[in-house]
Amino acid sequence: RKEVEQDPGPFNVPEGATVAFNCTYSNSASQSFFWYRQDCRKEPKLLMSVYSSGNEDGRFTAQLNRASQYISLLIRDSKLSDSATYLCVVGPYQLIWGAGTKLIIKP
Amino acid sequence: EAQVTQNPRYLITVTGKKLTVTCSQNMNHEYMSWYRQDPGLGLRQIYYSMNVEVTDKGDVPEGYKVSRKEKRNFPLILESPSPNQTSLYFCASIQRGQAFFGQGTRLTVV
């Protein structure tokens, strides 16, 4: 079993729709959680940290469910520019990376 | 501007010819790491360093070497590259869980 698992997709979503995807992690001692975004084989960039109480940044909402060991990312009112691969990352000491979920927003 | 500089961006080389990929960060971070990324496999850690002169193996260290003589630099060395090391490589400088990446090196070994 992989330490961090994500559905690879692709998720094909019409512009303006809401999309959500999850990421599961195996180490119950994990303490830090992040979502990164990666565009077409460029370097990953931090999208947002995930806090225990859940957090929101504009159209993006991240949530953590420790009991079931998963984190989620919700994107509302999706834009064409949201098309990317979204990487789930679990820490804190050694960052463990999921393989990513590919999202394609269609006009 | 906080940045991680990685060179070269693209490299085509032949089997067995030693090469070095350089990585430099200007954020004074202690923790640096090298990853390779292959389709469907995500980022896999090659080596990491928690401080000057402190390096350790990641998940896929075979065929690679690193050094950390200064805090800012963390070069990746392939002593005898082989075709299975063809990949996209990223260097990262990490603090409090946030990773700052270089722009990547696309290496092809023929």
Coordinates of C-alpha atoms in Angstrom, one line a residue:
Chain A
R1 CA 0.0 0.0 0.0
K2 CA 1.3 3.4 -0.9
E3 CA 1.9 5.9 1.9
V4 CA -0.1 8.6 0.1
E5 CA -2.6 7.6 -2.5
Q6 CA -4.5 9.8 -5.0
D7 CA -6.8 9.0 -7.8
P8 CA -4.7 9.8 -10.9
G9 CA -7.7 11.0 -12.9
P10 CA -7.9 12.8 -15.2
F11 CA -11.0 14.6 -14.0
N12 CA -12.6 16.3 -16.9
V13 CA -14.8 19.1 -15.6
P14 CA -16.7 21.9 -17.3
E15 CA -15.7 25.4 -16.5
G16 CA -17.7 26.8 -13.6
A17 CA -18.3 23.5 -12.0
T18 CA -17.3 22.4 -8.5
V19 CA -14.8 19.6 -8.2
A20 CA -13.4 17.7 -5.3
F21 CA -10.8 15.1 -4.8
N22 CA -9.4 13.2 -1.9
C23 CA -6.0 11.8 -0.8
T24 CA -5.5 9.1 1.7
Y25 CA -2.5 8.6 3.9
S26 CA -1.3 5.5 5.8
N27 CA 0.7 6.9 8.6
S28 CA -1.6 7.9 11.5
A29 CA 1.3 9.9 13.1
S30 CA 1.4 12.4 10.2
Q31 CA 1.1 15.9 11.4
S32 CA 1.4 18.2 8.4
F33 CA -0.7 18.2 5.2
F34 CA -0.4 20.2 2.0
W35 CA -1.8 20.5 -1.4
Y36 CA 0.6 21.5 -4.2
R37 CA -0.2 22.3 -7.8
Q38 CA 2.0 21.2 -10.7
D39 CA 1.6 22.5 -14.3
C40 CA 2.7 20.3 -17.2
R41 CA 6.0 18.9 -15.8
K42 CA 7.0 22.2 -14.2
E43 CA 8.0 22.5 -10.6
P44 CA 5.3 21.9 -8.0
K45 CA 4.2 25.0 -6.1
L46 CA 2.4 25.2 -2.8
L47 CA -1.3 25.7 -3.2
M48 CA -2.3 25.6 0.5
S49 CA -1.6 24.0 3.8
V50 CA -4.4 21.9 5.3
Y51 CA -5.4 22.6 8.9
S52 CA -7.3 20.4 11.3
S53 CA -10.3 22.6 11.3
G54 CA -10.3 22.9 7.5
N55 CA -9.4 26.1 5.7
E56 CA -10.4 28.1 2.7
D57 CA -8.5 30.3 0.3
G58 CA -10.7 31.9 -2.2
R59 CA -12.3 29.2 -4.4
F60 CA -10.3 26.5 -2.7
T61 CA -11.3 24.6 0.4
A62 CA -9.1 22.0 2.1
Q63 CA -10.2 19.6 4.8
L64 CA -8.6 17.0 7.0
N65 CA -10.2 13.9 8.4
R66 CA -7.8 12.3 10.8
A67 CA -10.2 9.5 11.8
S68 CA -10.4 8.2 8.2
Q69 CA -6.9 9.5 7.3
Y70 CA -7.7 11.5 4.3
I71 CA -7.5 15.1 3.1
S72 CA -9.6 16.7 0.5
L73 CA -9.5 19.6 -1.9
L74 CA -12.6 21.4 -3.2
I75 CA -12.5 23.8 -6.0
R76 CA -15.5 26.0 -6.6
D77 CA -16.4 27.9 -9.8
S78 CA -13.5 26.2 -11.6
K79 CA -11.5 28.2 -14.2
L80 CA -9.6 27.0 -17.3
S81 CA -6.5 28.1 -15.4
D82 CA -7.2 25.5 -12.7
S83 CA -6.2 22.7 -15.1
A84 CA -3.1 21.1 -13.6
T85 CA -2.0 18.2 -11.5
Y86 CA -2.8 18.5 -7.8
L87 CA -0.3 16.8 -5.4
C88 CA -1.2 15.7 -1.9
V89 CA 1.8 15.9 0.5
V90 CA 2.1 14.6 4.0
G91 CA 4.7 15.6 6.6
P92 CA 6.2 16.8 8.8
Y93 CA 9.8 15.6 8.7
Q94 CA 10.0 13.7 5.5
L95 CA 7.5 14.9 2.9
I96 CA 5.7 12.1 1.4
W97 CA 4.2 12.9 -2.0
G98 CA 1.2 11.5 -3.7
A99 CA 1.5 10.8 -7.4
G100 CA -1.1 13.5 -8.2
T101 CA -4.6 14.0 -9.6
K102 CA -4.8 15.4 -13.0
L103 CA -7.6 18.0 -13.5
I104 CA -8.7 19.3 -16.9
I105 CA -11.2 22.1 -17.0
K106 CA -13.1 22.3 -20.3
P107 CA -14.8 25.4 -21.7
Chain B
E1 CA 13.5 37.0 -4.1
A2 CA 13.5 33.6 -2.5
Q3 CA 14.6 31.0 -5.1
V4 CA 16.1 27.7 -5.8
T5 CA 18.3 27.6 -8.9
Q6 CA 18.9 24.4 -10.7
N7 CA 21.2 23.8 -13.7
P8 CA 21.1 22.6 -16.4
R9 CA 17.5 22.7 -17.4
Y10 CA 18.0 20.1 -20.1
L11 CA 20.7 17.6 -20.6
I12 CA 21.3 14.7 -23.0
T13 CA 24.2 12.6 -22.2
V14 CA 25.6 9.1 -23.0
T15 CA 25.8 6.1 -20.7
G16 CA 28.7 6.2 -18.3
K17 CA 29.7 9.8 -18.7
K18 CA 29.8 11.4 -15.3
L19 CA 27.6 14.5 -14.8
T20 CA 26.6 16.9 -12.0
V21 CA 23.3 18.8 -11.6
T22 CA 23.8 21.9 -9.5
C23 CA 21.3 23.3 -7.0
S24 CA 21.5 26.5 -5.0
Q25 CA 19.1 28.2 -2.6
N26 CA 19.2 31.7 -1.1
M27 CA 16.8 31.1 1.8
N28 CA 19.3 29.8 4.3
H29 CA 17.2 26.6 4.7
E30 CA 18.9 23.7 6.4
Y31 CA 16.8 21.0 4.7
M32 CA 17.3 20.2 1.0
S33 CA 16.3 17.3 -1.1
W34 CA 16.6 15.8 -4.6
Y35 CA 13.6 14.1 -6.3
R36 CA 13.0 12.4 -9.5
Q37 CA 9.7 12.3 -11.2
D38 CA 8.5 9.7 -13.6
P39 CA 5.1 9.3 -15.2
G40 CA 2.6 7.8 -12.8
L41 CA 5.1 7.5 -10.0
G42 CA 5.0 11.0 -8.5
L43 CA 8.0 12.5 -6.8
R44 CA 10.5 10.0 -5.4
Q45 CA 13.2 11.2 -3.0
I46 CA 16.7 10.4 -4.0
Y47 CA 18.8 12.0 -1.3
Y48 CA 18.2 14.6 1.3
S49 CA 20.4 16.8 3.6
M50 CA 19.4 18.1 7.0
N51 CA 22.4 20.4 7.2
V52 CA 25.9 21.0 6.1
E53 CA 27.9 17.7 5.8
V54 CA 24.7 15.8 6.8
T55 CA 23.2 13.7 4.0
D56 CA 21.1 10.6 3.8
K57 CA 19.5 8.3 1.3
G58 CA 15.9 8.7 0.2
D59 CA 13.8 6.1 -1.5
V60 CA 15.8 5.7 -4.7
P61 CA 19.5 6.5 -4.0
E62 CA 21.1 3.9 -6.2
G63 CA 23.4 5.4 -8.9
Y64 CA 23.4 8.9 -7.3
K65 CA 25.7 10.8 -5.0
V66 CA 25.3 14.2 -3.3
S67 CA 27.4 16.5 -1.2
R68 CA 26.6 19.4 1.1
K69 CA 29.7 21.4 1.7
E70 CA 27.9 24.7 2.1
K71 CA 24.3 25.4 3.2
R72 CA 23.3 26.9 0.0
N73 CA 24.5 24.2 -2.5
F74 CA 23.4 20.7 -2.9
P75 CA 24.7 19.1 -6.1
L76 CA 23.5 15.8 -7.5
I77 CA 26.2 13.6 -9.0
L78 CA 25.6 10.7 -11.4
E79 CA 29.0 8.9 -11.6
S80 CA 28.0 6.6 -14.4
P81 CA 24.6 7.4 -15.8
S82 CA 22.4 4.7 -17.2
P83 CA 19.3 4.9 -19.4
N84 CA 17.1 4.1 -16.4
Q85 CA 18.1 7.4 -14.9
T86 CA 16.4 9.3 -17.7
S87 CA 13.9 11.3 -15.8
L88 CA 12.8 14.8 -14.6
Y89 CA 14.8 15.9 -11.6
F90 CA 13.8 18.5 -9.0
C91 CA 15.9 20.0 -6.2
A92 CA 13.9 21.4 -3.3
S93 CA 14.7 23.5 -0.3
I94 CA 12.2 22.8 2.5
Q95 CA 11.2 24.6 5.7
R96 CA 8.2 23.9 8.0
G97 CA 6.8 21.5 5.4
Q98 CA 6.9 24.0 2.5
A99 CA 9.0 23.0 -0.4
F100 CA 10.6 25.5 -2.8
F101 CA 11.6 23.8 -6.0
G102 CA 14.1 24.5 -8.7
Q103 CA 12.7 24.6 -12.2
G104 CA 13.7 21.0 -12.9
T105 CA 16.3 19.2 -15.0
R106 CA 15.1 17.0 -17.8
L107 CA 17.8 14.4 -18.2
T108 CA 18.1 11.9 -21.0
V109 CA 20.7 9.2 -21.0
V110 CA 21.2 7.4 -24.3

